[in-house]
């Protein structure tokens, strides 16, 4: 068999291993992700429990990187402390090492059993939890099968005249071997896959013991780099835990490499065979990093915060955002038409701020953290300040003689400004409370419920833009359309509530947990829509198109 064919078979086996690992991870996340996240948040206040929770979650997800990213997001949101986050990641690294140990046993019989059971579960039912369990079993079967394929694909390399030269070179250049293992692990995005590949090749006699230890240290370096690179554009709070893991695990692997090359300790105590020595060295390294990390967790987190702060780029938009321009020019007060134009410009700016708040609040329902919540509350403070300034300015305008149209416009602007201020209050005092509740309790909407909320919110946001246009253009057709949309939204509310109660009757767990948040959010959005729709009433009333509480027939 030619060398290119051997490498092709080997590459295919490695690709299957990576796919199988991802398949198991995806199945666990879809079936048990919400429960695992909730349990992780609930147990991470105790240092020992943080380690155990990280270890268990890593075994379930078959990925310490996934746990690092998850814990980093918790720390960035203020749900867990930075020190607890560091310890959870230490436990996650041990968990991934234990997965490797488990997979080195002879599990050949599990391949057909997992594939048969997983396929039956996946194809014989439409229940989501059973299908995801089937996906997990299929992934485990393919993972074990891929290890056998790697062994078979690498067998012809025994007769290769080039292989001994390559091994001899890396055995004499530990630094290059260390860096190459780190690069391969980063490409795999999985330390489990990288160590399993080493173990399989070592079992065929390709990797000597000393080189195997060096390669394991390189794997740990490469694994510690993955999460910082994936979060390089994330918020600073989220990046701190991955950077801390890089400091502990990455620097730890480098120190261990220097120590190993200097002292050259005996490694026979790690196991009787090279594969056992590689796996046990991987476990031992992460246990040592854990023991070192227990007293150093707080210090490492503080250093990580400083590193992230140094690397953070200032946001020019944020700096410009501090400057609040005002169109309320007192020199124009003697000319009511100019003063009213200035007030209109300022009310439009309030409209823009309210629109931003309305867009961001639904984003926080899905991805919230203390910084984003604080930023939204700050926007409401801006609305309150402008509301007060506009009312005072309009009051000054009325000191001068006004025409009937000017007086009506003045009242219209005051009414619109009051309604905008009330919308801001609903978003911050009501909806933001729902966001905090959802965040603190680790709740998740059902896919159907979330889709309904998003659709309802989109309708309200579209109506808000219509209302802002009416305020400026005073177009009667747009005003009429806005009031008609209010009636349509009332029907959508009934349909959404009916669908939600149907899911409650069916006993959908997520619907029960999020019921109050779902219904209160719909109610708040409906109230916001009613306030914004009332901006159209002065325009319709002026043209005789408003009769009582309803539109007159056209």
Coordinates of C-alpha atoms in Angstrom, one line a residue:
X1 CA 0.0 0.0 0.0
X2 CA 1.4 3.4 -1.0
X3 CA 2.2 6.1 1.6
X4 CA -0.5 8.4 0.2
X5 CA -3.2 5.7 0.6
X6 CA -2.1 5.0 4.1
X7 CA -2.3 8.7 5.0
X8 CA -5.7 8.9 3.3
X9 CA -7.1 6.0 5.5
X10 CA -5.5 7.6 8.6
X11 CA -7.0 11.0 7.8
X12 CA -10.4 9.4 7.3
X13 CA -10.2 7.6 10.6
X14 CA -9.2 10.8 12.4
X15 CA -12.0 12.7 10.7
X16 CA -14.5 10.1 11.9
X17 CA -13.1 10.4 15.5
X18 CA -13.6 14.2 15.4
X19 CA -17.1 13.9 13.9
X20 CA -18.1 11.3 16.5
X21 CA -16.8 13.4 19.4
X22 CA -18.8 16.4 18.1
X23 CA -21.8 14.2 17.6
X24 CA -21.8 13.1 21.3
X25 CA -21.2 16.7 22.5
X26 CA -24.1 17.9 20.3
X27 CA -26.5 15.2 21.6
X28 CA -25.7 15.9 25.2
X29 CA -26.1 19.7 24.7
X30 CA -29.5 19.3 23.0
X31 CA -30.9 16.7 25.4
X32 CA -29.5 17.8 28.7
X33 CA -27.8 21.2 28.1
X34 CA -30.2 23.3 30.0
X35 CA -30.2 21.0 33.0
X36 CA -26.4 20.7 33.1
X37 CA -26.0 24.5 32.9
X38 CA -28.5 25.0 35.7
X39 CA -26.9 22.4 37.9
X40 CA -23.4 23.9 37.2
X41 CA -24.5 27.4 38.2
X42 CA -26.2 26.0 41.4
X43 CA -23.1 24.0 42.6
X44 CA -20.2 26.3 41.8
X45 CA -20.4 28.4 45.0
X46 CA -18.4 25.7 46.8
X47 CA -14.8 25.2 45.6
X48 CA -14.9 21.4 45.8
X49 CA -18.3 21.2 44.2
X50 CA -17.0 23.6 41.4
X51 CA -14.3 21.1 40.6
X52 CA -16.7 18.2 40.6
X53 CA -19.3 20.0 38.5
X54 CA -16.7 21.0 35.9
X55 CA -15.4 17.4 35.8
X56 CA -18.9 15.9 35.4
X57 CA -19.9 18.4 32.7
X58 CA -16.7 17.8 30.8
X59 CA -17.3 14.0 30.8
X60 CA -20.9 14.6 29.6
X61 CA -19.9 17.0 26.9
X62 CA -16.6 15.3 26.0
X63 CA -15.0 18.7 25.8
X64 CA -13.1 20.8 28.4
X65 CA -13.2 23.7 25.9
X66 CA -17.0 23.7 25.9
X67 CA -17.0 23.9 29.7
X68 CA -14.4 26.7 29.7
X69 CA -16.5 28.7 27.3
X70 CA -19.6 28.1 29.4
X71 CA -18.0 28.9 32.7
X72 CA -16.4 32.0 31.1
X73 CA -19.9 33.3 30.1
X74 CA -21.2 32.6 33.6
X75 CA -18.3 34.6 35.1
X76 CA -18.8 37.4 32.6
X77 CA -22.4 37.6 33.6
X78 CA -21.6 37.7 37.3
X79 CA -23.4 34.4 38.0
X80 CA -20.3 32.7 39.4
X81 CA -17.1 34.2 41.0
X82 CA -13.9 34.2 39.0
X83 CA -12.1 31.9 41.4
X84 CA -14.9 29.3 41.3
X85 CA -14.8 29.6 37.5
X86 CA -11.1 28.8 37.4
X87 CA -11.7 25.7 39.7
X88 CA -14.5 24.5 37.5
X89 CA -12.2 24.6 34.5
X90 CA -9.5 22.7 36.4
X91 CA -12.1 20.0 37.1
X92 CA -13.2 20.0 33.4
X93 CA -9.6 19.2 32.3
X94 CA -9.5 16.2 34.7
X95 CA -12.9 15.1 33.4
X96 CA -11.6 15.1 29.8
X97 CA -8.5 13.2 30.8
X98 CA -10.7 10.6 32.5
X99 CA -12.8 10.2 29.3
X100 CA -9.5 9.3 27.5
X101 CA -8.7 6.8 30.1
X102 CA -12.2 5.2 29.7
X103 CA -11.9 5.0 26.0
X104 CA -8.5 3.2 26.1
X105 CA -10.1 0.0 27.5
X106 CA -11.3 -2.7 25.1
X107 CA -14.8 -1.5 24.2
X108 CA -15.0 -3.3 20.9
X109 CA -18.3 -5.0 21.8
X110 CA -19.9 -1.7 22.5
X111 CA -19.6 -0.6 18.8
X112 CA -22.5 -2.7 17.4
X113 CA -24.5 -2.4 20.6
X114 CA -24.3 1.5 20.5
X115 CA -24.9 1.7 16.8
X116 CA -28.0 -0.6 16.9
X117 CA -29.5 0.9 20.0
X118 CA -28.8 4.5 18.9
X119 CA -30.2 4.0 15.4
X120 CA -33.4 2.4 16.7
X121 CA -33.9 5.3 19.2
X122 CA -33.2 7.9 16.6
X123 CA -35.5 6.5 13.9
X124 CA -38.3 4.8 15.8
X125 CA -39.6 7.9 17.7
X126 CA -40.2 11.6 17.3
X127 CA -39.6 12.3 20.9
X128 CA -36.7 14.8 21.1
X129 CA -35.1 13.4 24.3
X130 CA -35.0 9.8 22.9
X131 CA -33.7 11.0 19.5
X132 CA -30.8 12.9 21.2
X133 CA -30.0 9.9 23.4
X134 CA -29.8 7.8 20.2
X135 CA -27.5 10.5 18.7
X136 CA -25.2 10.1 21.8
X137 CA -25.1 6.3 21.5
X138 CA -24.3 6.5 17.8
X139 CA -21.6 9.0 18.5
X140 CA -20.0 6.8 21.1
X141 CA -20.1 3.8 18.8
X142 CA -18.5 5.7 16.0
X143 CA -15.9 7.1 18.4
X144 CA -14.8 3.6 19.5
X145 CA -14.9 2.4 15.8
X146 CA -12.7 5.3 14.7
X147 CA -10.0 4.3 17.3
X148 CA -9.9 0.8 15.7
X149 CA -9.7 2.4 12.3
X150 CA -6.8 4.5 13.3
X151 CA -5.0 1.5 14.5
X152 CA -5.7 -0.5 11.3
X153 CA -4.8 2.5 9.1
X154 CA -1.5 3.0 10.8
X155 CA -0.4 -0.6 10.8
X156 CA 1.3 -0.4 7.3
X157 CA 3.5 2.4 8.8
X158 CA 5.4 -0.3 10.7
X159 CA 7.2 -1.3 7.5
X160 CA 7.9 2.4 6.5
X161 CA 11.5 3.3 6.3
X162 CA 10.6 7.0 6.8
X163 CA 8.7 6.6 10.1
X164 CA 11.8 5.7 12.2
X165 CA 13.6 8.7 10.9
X166 CA 10.7 11.0 11.8
X167 CA 10.4 9.5 15.3
X168 CA 14.1 9.7 15.8
X169 CA 14.1 13.4 14.8
X170 CA 11.3 14.4 17.2
X171 CA 12.9 12.3 20.0
X172 CA 16.0 14.5 19.7
X173 CA 14.0 17.7 19.4
X174 CA 11.4 17.8 22.2
X175 CA 10.6 21.5 21.7
X176 CA 9.5 21.0 18.1
X177 CA 7.5 17.9 19.1
X178 CA 5.9 19.9 21.9
X179 CA 4.9 22.7 19.6
X180 CA 3.7 20.3 16.9
X181 CA 1.4 18.5 19.3
X182 CA 0.0 21.9 20.4
X183 CA -0.7 22.8 16.8
X184 CA -2.4 19.5 16.0
X185 CA -4.6 19.8 19.2
X186 CA -5.6 23.3 18.2
X187 CA -6.5 22.1 14.7
X188 CA -8.5 19.3 16.2
X189 CA -10.1 21.6 18.7
X190 CA -10.2 18.6 21.1
X191 CA -7.6 17.4 23.6
X192 CA -9.5 14.1 23.9
X193 CA -9.1 13.4 20.1
X194 CA -5.4 14.4 20.2
X195 CA -4.5 12.2 23.2
X196 CA -6.5 9.3 21.8
X197 CA -4.6 9.6 18.5
X198 CA -1.3 9.5 20.5
X199 CA -2.4 6.5 22.5
X200 CA -3.4 4.6 19.4
X201 CA -0.1 5.3 17.6
X202 CA 1.8 4.5 20.8
X203 CA -0.1 1.2 20.9
X204 CA 1.3 0.3 17.5
X205 CA 4.9 1.1 18.7
X206 CA 5.4 4.4 16.8
X207 CA 5.9 6.6 19.9
X208 CA 8.6 6.0 22.5
X209 CA 7.7 6.7 26.2
X210 CA 9.7 10.0 26.6
X211 CA 8.4 11.5 23.4
X212 CA 4.9 10.5 24.4
X213 CA 5.2 12.5 27.6
X214 CA 6.4 15.6 25.7
X215 CA 3.6 15.2 23.2
X216 CA 1.0 15.1 26.0
X217 CA 2.4 18.3 27.4
X218 CA 2.0 19.9 24.0
X219 CA -1.6 18.7 23.8
X220 CA -2.3 20.5 27.0
X221 CA -0.7 23.7 25.7
X222 CA -2.8 23.5 22.5
X223 CA -6.0 22.7 24.3
X224 CA -5.5 25.8 26.6
X225 CA -5.1 28.1 23.6
X226 CA -8.5 27.1 21.9
X227 CA -10.9 28.9 24.3
X228 CA -8.9 32.2 24.4
X229 CA -8.9 32.3 20.6
X230 CA -12.6 31.5 20.3
X231 CA -13.4 34.3 22.8
X232 CA -10.9 36.9 21.5
X233 CA -13.8 39.2 20.3
X234 CA -16.1 38.6 23.3
X235 CA -16.8 41.0 26.1
X236 CA -13.8 41.3 28.6
X237 CA -15.7 39.6 31.4
X238 CA -16.2 36.5 29.3
X239 CA -12.5 36.3 28.3
X240 CA -11.0 36.3 31.8
X241 CA -11.6 32.6 32.6
X242 CA -10.2 31.3 29.3
X243 CA -7.1 33.5 29.8
X244 CA -6.7 32.2 33.3
X245 CA -6.9 28.6 32.0
X246 CA -4.1 29.5 29.5
X247 CA -2.0 30.9 32.3
X248 CA -2.4 27.8 34.5
X249 CA -2.5 25.0 32.0
X250 CA -0.4 26.5 29.2
X251 CA 2.4 27.9 31.4
X252 CA 2.2 24.7 33.5
X253 CA 2.8 22.5 30.5
X254 CA 5.8 24.7 29.6
X255 CA 7.3 24.5 33.1
X256 CA 6.7 20.7 33.1
X257 CA 8.5 20.4 29.7
X258 CA 11.5 22.4 31.0
X259 CA 11.6 20.3 34.2
X260 CA 11.3 17.0 32.2
X261 CA 14.1 18.0 29.8
X262 CA 16.3 19.1 32.7
X263 CA 15.8 16.3 35.3
X264 CA 14.8 13.5 32.9
X265 CA 12.9 11.6 35.6
X266 CA 12.0 7.9 35.3
X267 CA 8.5 7.3 33.9
X268 CA 8.1 3.6 34.6
X269 CA 5.8 4.4 37.5
X270 CA 3.2 5.8 35.1
X271 CA 2.3 2.4 33.6
X272 CA 3.6 -0.8 32.1
X273 CA 2.9 0.2 28.5
X274 CA 3.5 3.4 26.6
X275 CA -0.3 4.0 26.0
X276 CA -0.9 3.7 29.7
X277 CA 2.0 6.0 30.4
X278 CA 0.7 8.6 28.0
X279 CA -2.9 8.5 29.5
X280 CA -1.7 8.5 33.1
X281 CA 0.7 11.3 32.4
X282 CA -2.2 13.3 31.0
X283 CA -4.3 12.7 34.1
X284 CA -1.4 13.4 36.5
X285 CA -0.5 16.7 34.8
X286 CA -4.1 18.0 35.2
X287 CA -4.2 16.8 38.8
X288 CA -1.0 18.7 39.5
X289 CA -2.4 21.8 37.8
X290 CA -5.6 21.4 39.9
X291 CA -3.7 21.1 43.2
X292 CA -1.6 24.1 42.3
X293 CA -4.7 26.0 41.2
X294 CA -6.6 25.6 44.5
X295 CA -4.6 28.2 46.4
X296 CA -3.8 30.3 43.2
X297 CA -7.3 30.5 41.7
X298 CA -8.0 34.0 43.1
X299 CA -4.5 35.3 42.1
X300 CA -4.7 33.9 38.6
X301 CA -8.2 35.4 38.1
X302 CA -6.9 38.9 39.1
X303 CA -3.9 38.6 36.8
X304 CA -6.2 37.5 34.0
X305 CA -8.4 40.5 34.5
X306 CA -5.4 42.8 34.2
X307 CA -4.3 41.0 31.0
X308 CA -7.8 41.4 29.5
X309 CA -8.0 45.0 30.6
X310 CA -4.6 45.8 28.9
X311 CA -5.6 44.1 25.7
X312 CA -9.1 45.7 25.6
X313 CA -9.5 48.3 22.9
X314 CA -11.4 51.5 23.7
X315 CA -14.7 51.8 21.9
X316 CA -14.7 55.1 20.0
X317 CA -18.5 54.9 19.7
X318 CA -18.8 54.6 23.5
X319 CA -16.7 57.7 23.9
X320 CA -18.8 59.7 21.5
X321 CA -21.9 58.3 23.1
X322 CA -21.1 60.2 26.3
X323 CA -21.7 63.5 24.5
X324 CA -25.4 64.3 24.5
X325 CA -26.3 67.0 22.0
X326 CA -29.5 69.1 22.6
X327 CA -31.6 70.9 20.0
X328 CA -33.4 72.9 22.7
X329 CA -32.0 76.3 21.9
X330 CA -33.3 79.0 24.3
X331 CA -32.5 81.7 21.8
X332 CA -35.4 80.4 19.5
X333 CA -38.0 80.7 22.2
X334 CA -39.2 84.1 20.9
X335 CA -40.1 82.4 17.6
X336 CA -42.6 79.7 18.5
X337 CA -42.4 78.0 15.1
X338 CA -38.6 77.6 15.4
X339 CA -38.8 76.5 19.0
X340 CA -41.4 73.9 18.2
X341 CA -39.1 72.6 15.4
X342 CA -36.3 72.3 18.0
X343 CA -38.6 70.4 20.4
X344 CA -39.6 68.1 17.6
X345 CA -36.0 67.3 16.8
X346 CA -35.3 66.5 20.5
X347 CA -38.4 64.3 20.7
X348 CA -37.2 62.4 17.6
X349 CA -33.9 61.7 19.5
X350 CA -35.9 60.3 22.4
X351 CA -37.7 58.1 19.8
X352 CA -34.4 56.8 18.6
X353 CA -33.3 56.0 22.1
X354 CA -36.5 54.2 22.9
X355 CA -36.2 52.2 19.6
X356 CA -32.7 51.1 20.7
X357 CA -34.1 50.1 24.1
X358 CA -36.9 48.1 22.5
X359 CA -34.5 46.3 20.1
X360 CA -32.0 45.5 22.9
X361 CA -34.4 44.2 25.5
X362 CA -35.4 41.2 23.4
X363 CA -31.7 40.5 22.8
X364 CA -31.2 40.4 26.6
X365 CA -33.9 37.7 27.0
X366 CA -31.5 35.4 25.0
X367 CA -28.1 36.7 26.0
X368 CA -27.9 38.9 29.2
X369 CA -25.1 39.9 31.4
X370 CA -24.8 42.7 34.1
X371 CA -22.9 45.1 31.7
X372 CA -25.7 44.9 29.1
X373 CA -28.4 45.3 31.7
X374 CA -26.6 48.3 33.2
X375 CA -26.2 49.8 29.7
X376 CA -30.0 49.5 29.0
X377 CA -30.9 51.1 32.3
X378 CA -28.5 54.0 31.4
X379 CA -30.5 54.6 28.2
X380 CA -33.7 54.9 30.3
X381 CA -31.9 57.5 32.4
X382 CA -31.2 59.4 29.2
X383 CA -34.8 59.3 28.2
X384 CA -35.8 60.6 31.6
X385 CA -33.4 63.5 31.4
X386 CA -34.5 64.5 27.9
X387 CA -38.2 64.1 28.8
X388 CA -37.7 66.6 31.7
X389 CA -35.8 69.0 29.5
X390 CA -38.4 68.9 26.7
X391 CA -41.3 69.5 29.0
X392 CA -39.5 72.5 30.5
X393 CA -38.7 73.8 27.1
X394 CA -42.3 73.4 25.8
X395 CA -43.5 75.2 29.0
X396 CA -41.3 78.1 28.2
X397 CA -42.7 78.2 24.6
X398 CA -46.3 78.6 26.0
X399 CA -45.3 81.9 27.7
X400 CA -45.5 83.5 24.2
X401 CA -48.6 84.0 22.2
X402 CA -49.3 80.9 20.0
X403 CA -51.5 80.2 17.1
X404 CA -54.1 77.4 17.5
X405 CA -52.0 75.0 15.4
X406 CA -48.9 75.8 17.4
X407 CA -50.7 75.3 20.7
X408 CA -52.0 71.9 19.4
X409 CA -48.6 70.9 18.3
X410 CA -47.2 71.8 21.6
X411 CA -49.7 69.6 23.4
X412 CA -49.1 66.8 20.9
X413 CA -45.3 66.9 21.6
X414 CA -45.8 66.9 25.4
X415 CA -48.2 63.9 25.1
X416 CA -45.8 62.0 22.9
X417 CA -42.9 62.7 25.2
X418 CA -44.8 61.5 28.2
X419 CA -45.7 58.3 26.4
X420 CA -42.1 57.7 25.3
X421 CA -41.0 58.1 28.9
X422 CA -43.6 55.5 30.0
X423 CA -42.4 53.1 27.3
X424 CA -38.9 53.4 28.7
X425 CA -40.2 52.7 32.2
X426 CA -42.0 49.6 31.1
X427 CA -38.9 48.3 29.4
X428 CA -36.6 48.9 32.4
X429 CA -39.0 48.4 35.4
X430 CA -40.9 45.5 34.0
X431 CA -39.2 43.7 31.1
X432 CA -35.7 44.0 32.6
X433 CA -37.0 42.4 35.8
X434 CA -38.1 39.4 33.7
X435 CA -34.6 39.3 32.1
X436 CA -32.9 39.2 35.5
X437 CA -35.4 36.5 36.7
X438 CA -34.7 34.3 33.7
X439 CA -30.9 34.8 34.1
X440 CA -30.8 34.1 37.8
X441 CA -33.0 30.9 37.5
X442 CA -31.3 29.6 34.4
X443 CA -34.6 29.3 32.6
X444 CA -35.1 28.7 28.9
X445 CA -38.2 29.2 26.7
X446 CA -39.4 26.4 24.5
X447 CA -38.5 26.9 20.8
X448 CA -42.2 27.6 20.0
X449 CA -42.6 30.0 22.9
X450 CA -39.4 31.9 22.0
X451 CA -40.5 32.1 18.3
X452 CA -43.9 33.5 19.4
X453 CA -42.3 36.2 21.6
X454 CA -39.9 37.2 18.9
X455 CA -42.7 37.5 16.3
X456 CA -44.8 39.5 18.8
X457 CA -41.9 41.8 19.6
X458 CA -41.1 42.3 15.9
X459 CA -44.7 43.5 15.3
X460 CA -44.4 46.0 18.2
X461 CA -41.1 47.2 16.9
X462 CA -42.5 47.8 13.5
X463 CA -45.5 49.7 15.0
X464 CA -43.0 51.8 17.0
X465 CA -41.3 52.9 13.8
X466 CA -44.7 53.8 12.3
X467 CA -45.5 55.9 15.4
X468 CA -42.2 57.7 15.2
X469 CA -43.0 58.5 11.5
X470 CA -46.4 59.8 12.4
X471 CA -44.9 62.1 15.0
X472 CA -42.8 63.7 12.3
X473 CA -44.9 63.5 9.2
X474 CA -48.4 63.7 10.8
X475 CA -49.6 61.7 7.8
X476 CA -53.2 60.5 8.3
X477 CA -52.8 57.3 6.3
X478 CA -49.8 56.2 8.4
X479 CA -51.7 57.2 11.6
X480 CA -54.7 55.1 10.4
X481 CA -52.5 52.1 9.7
X482 CA -50.9 52.4 13.1
X483 CA -54.3 52.2 14.9
X484 CA -55.4 49.3 12.7
X485 CA -52.2 47.5 13.6
X486 CA -53.1 47.9 17.2
X487 CA -56.3 45.9 16.6
X488 CA -54.3 43.2 14.8
X489 CA -51.9 42.9 17.6
X490 CA -54.7 42.3 20.0
X491 CA -55.7 39.3 18.0
X492 CA -52.0 38.1 17.9
X493 CA -51.9 38.3 21.7
X494 CA -55.0 36.0 22.0
X495 CA -53.4 33.5 19.6
X496 CA -50.1 33.6 21.4
X497 CA -51.7 33.2 24.8
X498 CA -53.8 30.3 23.5
X499 CA -50.7 28.5 22.2
X500 CA -48.9 29.0 25.4
X501 CA -51.7 27.6 27.5
X502 CA -51.9 24.6 25.2
X503 CA -48.2 23.8 25.9
X504 CA -49.0 24.2 29.6
X505 CA -51.8 21.6 29.4
X506 CA -49.4 19.3 27.6
X507 CA -47.1 19.6 30.5
X508 CA -44.1 21.0 28.6
X509 CA -41.5 21.6 31.4
X510 CA -40.0 24.7 29.9
X511 CA -43.4 26.3 29.3
X512 CA -44.3 25.7 33.0
X513 CA -41.0 27.2 34.2
X514 CA -41.2 30.3 32.0
X515 CA -45.0 30.8 32.0
X516 CA -45.1 34.0 34.1
X517 CA -42.2 35.5 32.2
X518 CA -43.8 34.7 28.8
X519 CA -47.3 36.1 29.7
X520 CA -45.9 39.2 31.5
X521 CA -43.7 39.9 28.5
X522 CA -46.6 39.7 26.1
X523 CA -48.6 42.0 28.4
X524 CA -45.8 44.5 28.6
X525 CA -45.2 44.6 24.8
X526 CA -49.0 45.0 24.3
X527 CA -49.0 48.0 26.7
X528 CA -46.0 49.5 24.9
X529 CA -47.8 49.1 21.6
X530 CA -50.9 50.8 23.0
X531 CA -48.9 53.8 24.2
X532 CA -47.1 54.2 20.9
X533 CA -50.4 53.8 18.9
X534 CA -52.0 56.6 20.9
X535 CA -49.4 59.0 19.3
X536 CA -51.6 58.7 16.2
X537 CA -54.8 59.9 17.9
X538 CA -54.2 63.7 17.6
X539 CA -53.6 63.4 13.9
X540 CA -56.7 61.3 13.4
X541 CA -58.8 63.5 15.7
X542 CA -57.8 66.6 13.9
X543 CA -59.0 65.2 10.6
X544 CA -62.2 63.7 12.1
X545 CA -61.1 60.1 11.6
X546 CA -61.4 59.1 15.2
X547 CA -64.8 58.3 16.7
X548 CA -64.9 57.4 20.4
X549 CA -62.4 54.6 21.0
X550 CA -62.5 53.3 17.4
X551 CA -61.6 54.4 13.9
X552 CA -64.5 55.7 11.9
X553 CA -65.4 53.6 8.9
X554 CA -63.6 54.9 5.8

